[in-house]
Coordinates of C-alpha atoms and ligand atoms in Angstrom, one line a residue:
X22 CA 0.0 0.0 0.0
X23 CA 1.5 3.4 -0.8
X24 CA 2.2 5.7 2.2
X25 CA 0.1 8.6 2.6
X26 CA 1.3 11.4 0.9
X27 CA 0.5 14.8 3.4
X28 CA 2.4 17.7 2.0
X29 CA 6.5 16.3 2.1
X30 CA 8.3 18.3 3.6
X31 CA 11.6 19.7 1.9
X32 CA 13.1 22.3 4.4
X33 CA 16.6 21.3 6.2
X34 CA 17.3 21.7 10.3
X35 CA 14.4 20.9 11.8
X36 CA 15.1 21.0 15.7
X37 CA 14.4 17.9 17.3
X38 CA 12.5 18.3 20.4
X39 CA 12.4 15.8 23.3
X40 CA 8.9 15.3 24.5
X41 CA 9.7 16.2 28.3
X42 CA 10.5 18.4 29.7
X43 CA 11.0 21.1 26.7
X44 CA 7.8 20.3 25.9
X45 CA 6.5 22.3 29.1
X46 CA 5.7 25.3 27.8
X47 CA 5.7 28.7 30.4
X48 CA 4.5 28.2 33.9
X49 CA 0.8 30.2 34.1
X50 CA -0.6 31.4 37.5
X51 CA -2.9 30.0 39.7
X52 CA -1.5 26.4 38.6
X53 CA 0.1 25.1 41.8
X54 CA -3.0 25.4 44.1
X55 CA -5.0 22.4 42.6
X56 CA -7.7 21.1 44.9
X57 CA -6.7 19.0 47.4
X58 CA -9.3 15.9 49.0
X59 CA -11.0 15.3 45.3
X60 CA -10.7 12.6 43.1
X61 CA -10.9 10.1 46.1
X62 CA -12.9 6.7 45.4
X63 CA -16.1 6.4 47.2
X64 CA -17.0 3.1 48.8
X65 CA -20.5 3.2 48.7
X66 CA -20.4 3.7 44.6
X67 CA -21.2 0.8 43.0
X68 CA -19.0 0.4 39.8
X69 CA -19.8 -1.9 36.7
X70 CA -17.0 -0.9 34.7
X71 CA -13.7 -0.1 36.2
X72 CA -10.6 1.0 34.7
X73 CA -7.0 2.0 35.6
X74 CA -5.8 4.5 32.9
X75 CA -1.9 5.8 33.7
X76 CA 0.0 8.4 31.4
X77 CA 3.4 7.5 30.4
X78 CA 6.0 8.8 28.3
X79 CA 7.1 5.7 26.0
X80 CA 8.7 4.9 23.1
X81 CA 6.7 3.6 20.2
X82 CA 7.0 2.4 16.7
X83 CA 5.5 4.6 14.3
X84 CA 7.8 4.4 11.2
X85 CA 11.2 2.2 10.3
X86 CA 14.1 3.1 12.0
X87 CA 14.0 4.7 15.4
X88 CA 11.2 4.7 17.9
X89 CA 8.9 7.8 18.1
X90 CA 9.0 9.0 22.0
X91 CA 5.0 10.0 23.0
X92 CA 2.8 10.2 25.6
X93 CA 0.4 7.7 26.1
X94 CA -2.4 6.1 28.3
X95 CA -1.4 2.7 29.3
X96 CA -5.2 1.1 30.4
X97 CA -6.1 -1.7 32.6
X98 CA -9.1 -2.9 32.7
X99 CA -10.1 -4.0 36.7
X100 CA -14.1 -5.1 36.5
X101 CA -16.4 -4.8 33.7
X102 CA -16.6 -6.5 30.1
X103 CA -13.7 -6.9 27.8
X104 CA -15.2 -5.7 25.0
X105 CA -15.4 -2.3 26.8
X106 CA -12.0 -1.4 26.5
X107 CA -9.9 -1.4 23.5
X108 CA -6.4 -0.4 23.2
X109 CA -4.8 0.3 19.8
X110 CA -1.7 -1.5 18.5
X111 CA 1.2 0.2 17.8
X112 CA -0.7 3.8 18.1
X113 CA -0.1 6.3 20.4
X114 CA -3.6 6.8 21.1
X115 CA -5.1 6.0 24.3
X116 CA -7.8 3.0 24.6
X117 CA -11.0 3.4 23.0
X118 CA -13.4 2.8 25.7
X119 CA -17.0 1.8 25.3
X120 CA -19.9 1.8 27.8
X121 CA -23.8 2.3 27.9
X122 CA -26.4 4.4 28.9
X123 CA -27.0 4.4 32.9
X124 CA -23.4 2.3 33.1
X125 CA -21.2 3.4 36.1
X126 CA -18.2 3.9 35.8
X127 CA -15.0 4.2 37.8
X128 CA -11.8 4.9 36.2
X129 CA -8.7 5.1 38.4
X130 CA -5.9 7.9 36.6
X131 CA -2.4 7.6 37.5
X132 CA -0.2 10.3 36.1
X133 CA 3.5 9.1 35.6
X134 CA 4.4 12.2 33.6
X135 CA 6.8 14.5 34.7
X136 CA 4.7 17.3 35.1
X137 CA 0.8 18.0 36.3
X138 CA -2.1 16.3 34.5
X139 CA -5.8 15.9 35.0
X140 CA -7.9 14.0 32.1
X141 CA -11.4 15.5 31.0
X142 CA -14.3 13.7 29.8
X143 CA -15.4 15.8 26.2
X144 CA -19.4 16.0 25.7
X145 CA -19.5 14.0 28.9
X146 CA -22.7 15.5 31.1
X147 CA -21.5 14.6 34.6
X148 CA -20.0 16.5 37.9
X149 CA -18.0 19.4 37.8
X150 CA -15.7 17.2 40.2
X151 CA -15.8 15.0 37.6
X152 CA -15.0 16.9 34.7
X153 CA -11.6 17.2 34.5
X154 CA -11.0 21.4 35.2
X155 CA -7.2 22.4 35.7
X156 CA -7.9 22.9 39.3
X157 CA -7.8 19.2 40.1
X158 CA -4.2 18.7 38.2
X159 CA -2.5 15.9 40.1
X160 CA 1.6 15.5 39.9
X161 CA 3.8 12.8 39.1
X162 CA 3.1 9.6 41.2
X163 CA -0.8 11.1 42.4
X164 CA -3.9 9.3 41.4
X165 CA -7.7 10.9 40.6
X166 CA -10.2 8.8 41.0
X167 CA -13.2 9.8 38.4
X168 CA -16.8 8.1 39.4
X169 CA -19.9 8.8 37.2
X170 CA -22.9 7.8 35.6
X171 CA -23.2 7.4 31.5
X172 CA -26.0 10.4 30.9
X173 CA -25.3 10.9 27.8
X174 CA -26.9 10.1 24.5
X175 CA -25.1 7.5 22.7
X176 CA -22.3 8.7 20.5
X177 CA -18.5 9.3 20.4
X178 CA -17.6 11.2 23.0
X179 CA -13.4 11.5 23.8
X180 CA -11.3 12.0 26.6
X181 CA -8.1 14.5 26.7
X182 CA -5.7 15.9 29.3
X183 CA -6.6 19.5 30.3
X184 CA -4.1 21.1 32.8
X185 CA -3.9 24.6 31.8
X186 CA -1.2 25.9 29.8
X187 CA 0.0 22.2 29.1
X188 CA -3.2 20.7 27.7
X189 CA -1.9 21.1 24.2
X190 CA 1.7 20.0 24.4
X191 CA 0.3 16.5 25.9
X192 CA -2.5 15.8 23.5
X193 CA 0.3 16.4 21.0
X194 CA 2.4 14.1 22.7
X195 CA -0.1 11.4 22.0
X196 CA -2.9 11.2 25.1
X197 CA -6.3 11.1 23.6
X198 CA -8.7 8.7 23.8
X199 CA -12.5 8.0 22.7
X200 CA -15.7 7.4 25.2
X201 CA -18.3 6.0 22.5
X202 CA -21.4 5.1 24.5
X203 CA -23.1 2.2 22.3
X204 CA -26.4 2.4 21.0
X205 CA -28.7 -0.9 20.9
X206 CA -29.7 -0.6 17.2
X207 CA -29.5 -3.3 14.8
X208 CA -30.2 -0.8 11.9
X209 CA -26.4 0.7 12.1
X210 CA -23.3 -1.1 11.0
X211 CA -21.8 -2.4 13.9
X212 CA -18.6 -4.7 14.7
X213 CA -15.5 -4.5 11.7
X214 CA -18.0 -2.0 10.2
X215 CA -18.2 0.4 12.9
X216 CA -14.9 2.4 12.4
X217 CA -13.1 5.0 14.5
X218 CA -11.1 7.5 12.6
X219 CA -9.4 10.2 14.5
X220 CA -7.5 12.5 12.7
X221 CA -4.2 15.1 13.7
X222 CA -1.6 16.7 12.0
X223 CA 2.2 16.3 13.4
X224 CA 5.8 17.6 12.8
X225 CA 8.4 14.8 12.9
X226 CA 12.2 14.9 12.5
X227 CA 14.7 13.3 10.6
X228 CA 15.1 11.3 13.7
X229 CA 11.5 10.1 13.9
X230 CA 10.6 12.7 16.9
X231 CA 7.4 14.7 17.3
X232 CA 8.1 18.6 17.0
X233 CA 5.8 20.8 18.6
X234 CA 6.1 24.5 18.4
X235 CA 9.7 24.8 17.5
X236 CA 9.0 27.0 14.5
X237 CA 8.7 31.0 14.4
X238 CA 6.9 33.0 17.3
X239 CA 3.3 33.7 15.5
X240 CA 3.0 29.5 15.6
X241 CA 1.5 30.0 18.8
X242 CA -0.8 32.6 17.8
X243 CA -2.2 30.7 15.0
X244 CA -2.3 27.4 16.7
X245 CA 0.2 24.2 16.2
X246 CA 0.0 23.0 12.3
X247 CA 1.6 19.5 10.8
X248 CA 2.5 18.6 7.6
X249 CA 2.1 14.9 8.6
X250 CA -1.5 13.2 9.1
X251 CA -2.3 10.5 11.6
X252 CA -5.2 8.9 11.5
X253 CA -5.5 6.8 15.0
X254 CA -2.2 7.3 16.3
X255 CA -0.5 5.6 13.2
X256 CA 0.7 6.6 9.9
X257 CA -1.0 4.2 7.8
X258 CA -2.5 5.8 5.0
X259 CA -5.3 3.2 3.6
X260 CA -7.3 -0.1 5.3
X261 CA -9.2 -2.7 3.6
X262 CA -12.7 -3.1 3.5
X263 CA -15.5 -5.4 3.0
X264 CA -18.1 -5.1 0.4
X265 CA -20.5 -3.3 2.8
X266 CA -21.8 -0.4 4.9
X267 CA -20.0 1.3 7.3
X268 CA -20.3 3.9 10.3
X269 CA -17.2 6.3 10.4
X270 CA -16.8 7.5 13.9
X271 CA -14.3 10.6 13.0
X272 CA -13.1 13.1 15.4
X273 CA -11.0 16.0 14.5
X274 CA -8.1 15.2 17.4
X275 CA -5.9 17.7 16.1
X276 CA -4.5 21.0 17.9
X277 CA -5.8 23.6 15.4
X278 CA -6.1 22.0 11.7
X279 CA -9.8 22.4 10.6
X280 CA -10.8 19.7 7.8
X281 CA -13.1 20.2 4.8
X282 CA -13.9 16.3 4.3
X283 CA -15.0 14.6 1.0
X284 CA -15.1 11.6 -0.9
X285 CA -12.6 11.5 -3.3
X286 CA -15.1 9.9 -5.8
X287 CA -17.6 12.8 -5.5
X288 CA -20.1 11.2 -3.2
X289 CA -22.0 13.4 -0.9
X290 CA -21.0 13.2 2.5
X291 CA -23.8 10.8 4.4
X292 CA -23.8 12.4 8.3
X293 CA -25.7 10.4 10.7
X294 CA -24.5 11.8 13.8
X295 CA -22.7 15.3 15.7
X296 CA -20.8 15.5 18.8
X297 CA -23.9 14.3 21.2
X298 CA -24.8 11.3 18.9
X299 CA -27.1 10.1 15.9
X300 CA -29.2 13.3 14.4
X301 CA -33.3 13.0 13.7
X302 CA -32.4 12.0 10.3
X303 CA -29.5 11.2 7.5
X304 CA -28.1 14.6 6.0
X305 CA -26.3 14.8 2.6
X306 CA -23.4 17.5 2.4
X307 CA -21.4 17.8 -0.7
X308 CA -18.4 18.3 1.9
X309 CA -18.2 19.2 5.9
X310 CA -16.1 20.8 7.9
X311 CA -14.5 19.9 11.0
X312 CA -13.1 22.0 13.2
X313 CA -10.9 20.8 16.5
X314 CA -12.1 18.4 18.9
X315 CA -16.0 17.9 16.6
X316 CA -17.3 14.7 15.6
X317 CA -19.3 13.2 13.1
X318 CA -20.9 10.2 12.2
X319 CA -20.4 8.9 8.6
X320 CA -22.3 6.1 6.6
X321 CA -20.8 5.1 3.4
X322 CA -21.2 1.9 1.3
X323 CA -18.9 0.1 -0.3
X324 CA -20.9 -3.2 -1.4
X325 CA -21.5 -1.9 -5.1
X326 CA -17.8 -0.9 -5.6
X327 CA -15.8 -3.6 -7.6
X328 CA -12.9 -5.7 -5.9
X329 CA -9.8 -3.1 -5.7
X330 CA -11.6 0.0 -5.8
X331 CA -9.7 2.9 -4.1
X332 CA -12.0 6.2 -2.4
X333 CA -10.2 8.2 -0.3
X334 CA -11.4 10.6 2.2
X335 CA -10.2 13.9 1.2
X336 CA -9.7 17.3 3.3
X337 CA -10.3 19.7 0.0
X338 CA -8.7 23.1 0.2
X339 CA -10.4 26.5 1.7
X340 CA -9.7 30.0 2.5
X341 CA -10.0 29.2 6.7
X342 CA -9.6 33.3 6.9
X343 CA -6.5 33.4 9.1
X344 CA -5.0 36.6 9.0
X345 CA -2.0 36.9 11.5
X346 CA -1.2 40.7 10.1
X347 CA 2.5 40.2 10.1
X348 CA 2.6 36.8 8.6
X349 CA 0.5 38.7 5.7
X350 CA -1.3 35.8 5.0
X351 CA -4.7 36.9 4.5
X352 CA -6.3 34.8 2.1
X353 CA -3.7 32.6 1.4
X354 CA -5.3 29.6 -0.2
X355 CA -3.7 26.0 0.3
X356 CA -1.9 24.7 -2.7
X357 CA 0.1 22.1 -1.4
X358 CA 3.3 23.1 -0.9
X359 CA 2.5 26.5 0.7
X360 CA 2.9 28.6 4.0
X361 CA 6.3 27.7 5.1
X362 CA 5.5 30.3 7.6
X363 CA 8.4 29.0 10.0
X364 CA 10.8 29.0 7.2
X365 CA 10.3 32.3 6.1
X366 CA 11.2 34.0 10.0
X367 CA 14.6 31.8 9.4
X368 CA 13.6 29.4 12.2
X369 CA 13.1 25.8 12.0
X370 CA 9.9 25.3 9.8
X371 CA 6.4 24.8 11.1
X372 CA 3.5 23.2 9.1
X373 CA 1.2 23.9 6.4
X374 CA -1.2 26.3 6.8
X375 CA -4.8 26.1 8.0
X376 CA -7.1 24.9 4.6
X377 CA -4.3 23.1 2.7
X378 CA -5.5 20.2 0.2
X379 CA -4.5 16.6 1.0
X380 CA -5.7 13.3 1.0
X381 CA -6.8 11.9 4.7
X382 CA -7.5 8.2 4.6
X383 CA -7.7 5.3 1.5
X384 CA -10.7 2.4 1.8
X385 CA -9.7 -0.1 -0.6
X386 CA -12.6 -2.5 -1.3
X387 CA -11.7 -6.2 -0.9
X388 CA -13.7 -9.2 -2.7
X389 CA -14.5 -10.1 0.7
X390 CA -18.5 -9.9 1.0
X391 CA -19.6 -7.5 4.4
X392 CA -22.8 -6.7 5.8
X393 CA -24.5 -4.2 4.1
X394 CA -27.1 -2.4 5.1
X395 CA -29.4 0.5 3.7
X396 CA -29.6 3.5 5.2
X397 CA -32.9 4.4 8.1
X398 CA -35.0 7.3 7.1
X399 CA -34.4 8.7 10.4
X400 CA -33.5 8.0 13.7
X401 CA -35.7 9.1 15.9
X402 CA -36.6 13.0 17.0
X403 CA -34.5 15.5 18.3
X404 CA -36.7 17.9 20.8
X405 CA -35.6 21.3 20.1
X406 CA -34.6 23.5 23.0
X407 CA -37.7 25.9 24.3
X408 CA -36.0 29.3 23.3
X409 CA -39.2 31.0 24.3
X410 CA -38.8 29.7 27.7
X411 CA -35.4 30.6 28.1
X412 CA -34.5 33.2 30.5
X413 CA -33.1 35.7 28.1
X414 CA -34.7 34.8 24.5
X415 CA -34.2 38.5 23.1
X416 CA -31.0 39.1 24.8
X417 CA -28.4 36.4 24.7
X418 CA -25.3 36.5 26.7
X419 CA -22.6 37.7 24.2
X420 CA -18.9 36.0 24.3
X421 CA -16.7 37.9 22.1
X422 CA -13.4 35.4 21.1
X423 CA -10.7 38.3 19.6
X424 CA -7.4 39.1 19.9
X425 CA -6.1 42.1 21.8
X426 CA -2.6 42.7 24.2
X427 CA -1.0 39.9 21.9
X428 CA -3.5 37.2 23.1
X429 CA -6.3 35.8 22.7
X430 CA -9.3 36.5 25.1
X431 CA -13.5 36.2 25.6
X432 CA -14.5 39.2 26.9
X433 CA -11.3 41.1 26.9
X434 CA -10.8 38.2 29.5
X435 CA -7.9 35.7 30.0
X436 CA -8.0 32.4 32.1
X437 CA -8.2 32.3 35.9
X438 CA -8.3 29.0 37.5
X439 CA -10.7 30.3 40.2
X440 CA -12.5 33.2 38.7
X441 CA -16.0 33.5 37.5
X442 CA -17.2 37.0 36.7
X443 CA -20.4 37.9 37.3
X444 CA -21.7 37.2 33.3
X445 CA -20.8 33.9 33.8
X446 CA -23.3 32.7 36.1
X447 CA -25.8 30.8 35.3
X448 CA -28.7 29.6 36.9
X449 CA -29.8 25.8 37.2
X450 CA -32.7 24.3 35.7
X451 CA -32.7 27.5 33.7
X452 CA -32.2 27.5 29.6
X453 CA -30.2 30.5 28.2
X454 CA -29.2 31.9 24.8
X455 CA -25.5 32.6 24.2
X456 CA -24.7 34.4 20.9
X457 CA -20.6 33.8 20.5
X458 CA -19.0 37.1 18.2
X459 CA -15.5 36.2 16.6
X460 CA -14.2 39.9 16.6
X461 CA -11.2 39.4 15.6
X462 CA -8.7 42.0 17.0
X463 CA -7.1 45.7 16.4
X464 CA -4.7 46.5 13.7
X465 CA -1.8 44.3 15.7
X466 CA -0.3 43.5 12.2
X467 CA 2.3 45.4 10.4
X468 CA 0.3 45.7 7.5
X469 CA -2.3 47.1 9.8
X470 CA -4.0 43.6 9.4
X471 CA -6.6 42.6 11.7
X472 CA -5.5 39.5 13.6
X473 CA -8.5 36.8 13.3
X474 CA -9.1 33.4 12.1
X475 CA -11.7 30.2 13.2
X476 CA -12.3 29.5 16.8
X477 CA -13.9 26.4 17.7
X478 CA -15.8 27.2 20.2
X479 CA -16.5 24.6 23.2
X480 CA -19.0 24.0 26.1
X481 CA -18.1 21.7 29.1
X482 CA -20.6 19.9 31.3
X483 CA -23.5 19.6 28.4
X484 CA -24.6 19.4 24.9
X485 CA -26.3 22.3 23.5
X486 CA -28.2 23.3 20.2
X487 CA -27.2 26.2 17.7
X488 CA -29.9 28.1 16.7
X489 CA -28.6 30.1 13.8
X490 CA -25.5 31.4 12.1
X491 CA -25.2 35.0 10.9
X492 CA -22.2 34.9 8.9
X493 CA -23.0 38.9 6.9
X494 CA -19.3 39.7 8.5
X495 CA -17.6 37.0 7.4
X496 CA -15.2 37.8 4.4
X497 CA -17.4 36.5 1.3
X498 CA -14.6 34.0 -0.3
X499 CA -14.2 32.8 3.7
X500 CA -18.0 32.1 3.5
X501 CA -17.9 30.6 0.3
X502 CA -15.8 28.4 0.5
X503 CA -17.2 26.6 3.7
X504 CA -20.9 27.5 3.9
X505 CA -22.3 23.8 2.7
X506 CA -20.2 22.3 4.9
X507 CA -22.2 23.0 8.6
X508 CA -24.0 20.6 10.7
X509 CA -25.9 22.6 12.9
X510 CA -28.6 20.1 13.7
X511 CA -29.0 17.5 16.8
X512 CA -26.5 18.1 19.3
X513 CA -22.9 19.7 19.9
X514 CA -20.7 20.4 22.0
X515 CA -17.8 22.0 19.8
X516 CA -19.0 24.2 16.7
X517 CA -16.6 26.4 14.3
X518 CA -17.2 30.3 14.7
X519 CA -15.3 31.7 11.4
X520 CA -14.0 35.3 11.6
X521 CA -16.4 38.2 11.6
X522 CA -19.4 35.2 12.5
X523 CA -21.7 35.1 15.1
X524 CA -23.5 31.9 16.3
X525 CA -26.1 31.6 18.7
X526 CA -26.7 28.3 20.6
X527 CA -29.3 27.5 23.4
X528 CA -28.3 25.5 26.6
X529 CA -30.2 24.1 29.2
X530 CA -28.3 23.6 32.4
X531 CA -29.8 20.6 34.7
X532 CA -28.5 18.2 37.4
X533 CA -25.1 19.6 37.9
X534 CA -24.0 22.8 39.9
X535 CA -20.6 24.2 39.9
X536 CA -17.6 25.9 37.9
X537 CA -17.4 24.2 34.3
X538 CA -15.5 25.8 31.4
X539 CA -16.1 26.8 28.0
X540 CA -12.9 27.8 25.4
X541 CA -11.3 28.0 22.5
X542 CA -11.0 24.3 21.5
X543 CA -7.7 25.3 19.2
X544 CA -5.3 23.6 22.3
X545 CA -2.6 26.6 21.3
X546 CA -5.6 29.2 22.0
X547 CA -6.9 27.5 24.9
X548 CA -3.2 27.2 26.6
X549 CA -2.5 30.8 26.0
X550 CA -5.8 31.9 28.1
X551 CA -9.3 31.5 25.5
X552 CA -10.4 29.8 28.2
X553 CA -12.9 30.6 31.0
X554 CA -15.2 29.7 33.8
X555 CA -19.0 29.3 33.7
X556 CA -20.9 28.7 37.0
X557 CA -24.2 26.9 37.6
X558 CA -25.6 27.6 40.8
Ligands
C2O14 CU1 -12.0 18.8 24.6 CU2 -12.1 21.6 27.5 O1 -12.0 20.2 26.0
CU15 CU1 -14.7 19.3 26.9
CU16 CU1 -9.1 30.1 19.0

């Protein structure tokens, strides 16, 4: 099978960096006083799935020659079914761990990295003591014990590290994960047919290392970009499949590379599910686009194709809109070999920009007969939201995300561990409107630029519905070339907000009081501060 071909990359001296501790990226405050007495198991919860999950640095092999030194999740599985924890072979991806509606679950996290972790559960409706928030970091050697119940809908839900100012250099390392909560249906591929495809860009060296952020000072500001695709942890660029249907569980695991996904054969994309599970009904996009840390469900059929067929799922190329002023970049279009932006500062060279062209992923259909299925007519309503119930329906709270003091900020805000201003209190069993603005920022750039590109925008604790898009600020050609490619139907948790936009979305907040976050979901964003509290009470 021929390799996967990202964009080859031709530069000389690219630095190697070793994972830890360079990795660590500057010390922000208000990390050290993590929350002491959580994360404790309780003896009178009753677990039916138990896991021990530990973070490691370990050497893996990823290509010929020398090993690839990652992060991973090393997982145990102590009570529960087998089939509820798969880890991956030869990936540096953590287990994919499956459970059910009403399941409860314990899982036992053991950090032996050299510096702070705590794990979140994405999409995940549970406790704020549950959910992961940088306060609870724990230290090298420390264990937090997570104990919840499976509330959510099924779907593919993932797990990540989130310790501020650190979340993104670990997920690069290698510690993701996915939470897929099974669905009883026999009307959905299931088994061999029910595939997981997460995708993220990566730098490596000549000596088979990861490099992250090694490249010129405005890599930061845009967020990390690869020249290398993974798709699960590995570099294989095709699989085999049966003559059959398939689900495609894909996640967008990547730092800050946004995907416009097609079939290379022309197909239109068949969606059958979001972030928070299967929609009311099958939707047909011509292409989609995926921003960092959004899911989607994809059906595709492969029965009818003859024996050696080749379809490969494309990211197609897009004006994403980034405009980093003194990078001069503004509407820069992908072409392949493009945006050396590293290169061009005289450092060691980054990757390709945002809304490059590349092939993701080749299905090569076997002779081997599969299941095949045809696709439902729906799947069962999705109850909208009661906007007019909500407690603000002409007057949503407004979250600007824009750039201002060399940073990016909501609200003209940075992160506080601690801190919840006074707009970000909510009320329980209450449902609000929030209208999100990407503002973009002054004239920082030396061609008097405005600094601005996509923020995918992310909720903790709950999934929420988005009402509308009003995108009359976005640059046309931006809008153009992704405006067929939203799902804002069923549920989210993670949508894209392109520059100039403005999306509402309506939330309800039940069961759960406390401090949960909502932030930036580019990991480069989110470390430098696009990050803040929310408090139910
Ligand atoms: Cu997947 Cu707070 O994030
Ligand atoms: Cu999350
Ligand atoms: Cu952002």
């Amino acid at each position: 099978m021929h390799r996967k071909e990202f964009i080859k990359f031709s530069g000389v001296g690219v630095l190697a960096a070793a994972l830890s501790p360079s990795l660590a990226l500057c010390n922000f405050s208000g990390q050290n006083r993590s929350v002491k007495g959580a994360g404790k198991a309780n003896p009178d919860f009753m677990p039916n799935l138990e896991i021990e999950l530990t973070s490691v640095q370990r050497d893996i092999e990823l290509f010929p020659g020398q090993k690839t030194t990652v992060f991973t999740y090393l997982s145990r599985m102590l009570r529960g079914d087998d089939s509820s924890l798969q880890a991956l072979q030869n990936s540096y991806l953590g287990p994919i761990i499956k459970v059910k509606q009403g399941q409860k679950v314990r899982v036992i996290f053991k950090n032996q990295l050299s510096e702070e972790s705590i794990i979140h559960w994405h999409g995940l409706h549970i406790p704020h003591e549950m959910d992961g928030h940088p306060m609870y970091v724990i230290d090298r050697d420390e264990e937090f014990v997570y104990e919840f119940e499976i509330n959510n809908r099924p779907g593919t839900y993932w797990f990540h590290p989130h310790p501020h100012g650190k979340t993104g250099p670990q997920v690069y390392g290698g510690l993701a994960g996915l939470f897929i909560v099974e669905d009883q249906r026999d009307d959905l591929p299931s088994a061999d047919q029910d595939v997981p495809l997460v995708i993220q860009d990566r730098i490596f060296d000549d000596s088979n290392q990861l490099v992250y952020l090694q490249g010129s000072p405005m890599e930061r500001m845009t967020g990390f970009l690869g020249n290398h695709l993974m798709i699960n942890g590995r570099p294989d660029a095709a699989m085999n499949v049966v003559k059959g249907t398939y689900r495609f569980r894909i996640l967008n695991g990547s730092n800050s590379r946004i995907y416009k996904l097609a079939w290379s054969d022309g197909e239109h994309l068949t969606l059958i599910g979001t972030d928070g599970g299967l929609l009311a009904a099958p939707l047909k996009k011509p292409y989609l686009m995926l921003g960092p840390g959004e899911r989607v469900e994809v059906w595709r059929d492969f029965s009818e194709h003859p024996a050696g067929t080749e379809i490969t799922l494309q990211s197609l190329s897009f004006n994403s809109g980034t405009s980093m002023g003194m990078m001069g970049n503004r509407g820069m279009r992908g072409r392949g070999m493009g945006g050396m932006m590293g290169g061009a500062m005289g450092q060691a060279p980054a990757g390709v920009e945002n809304g490059a062209g590349f092939d993701l992923f080749t299905f090569v259909v076997s002779n081997t007969a599969g299941q095949k299925m045809s696709l439902p007519a729906e799947f069962g309503p999705i109850k909208p939201l009661n906007i007019a119930e909500a407690v603000n329906p002409n007057a949503p709270r407004q979250f600007n995300f824009h750039f201002q003091r060399m940073q990016w900020l909501i609200n003209g805000k940075t992160f506080d561990t601690y801190e919840v201003a006074d707009w970000e209190k909510v009320k329980l069993n209450t449902t609000e409107i929030w209208e999100f603005v990407n503002g973009g920022g002054g004239g920082m750039g030396m061609m008097g630029n405005r600094m601005q590109m996509p923020h995918p925008v992310h909720v903790h604790g709950l999934q929420f519905q988005i009402i509308d898009r009003d995108p009359s600020g976005v640059p046309a050609d931006v809008w153009r070339d992704m405006q067929e490619g939203f799902v804002d139907q069923g549920w989210q948790d993670t949508f894209l907000l392109l520059p100039g936009e403005r999306v509402r979305i309506a939330l309800r907040f039940e069961d759960f009081k406390g401090i949960f976050l909502y932030h930036c979901h580019n990991l480069e964003h989110e470390d430098m501060g696009m990050m803040r509290n929310y408090e139910v009470i």
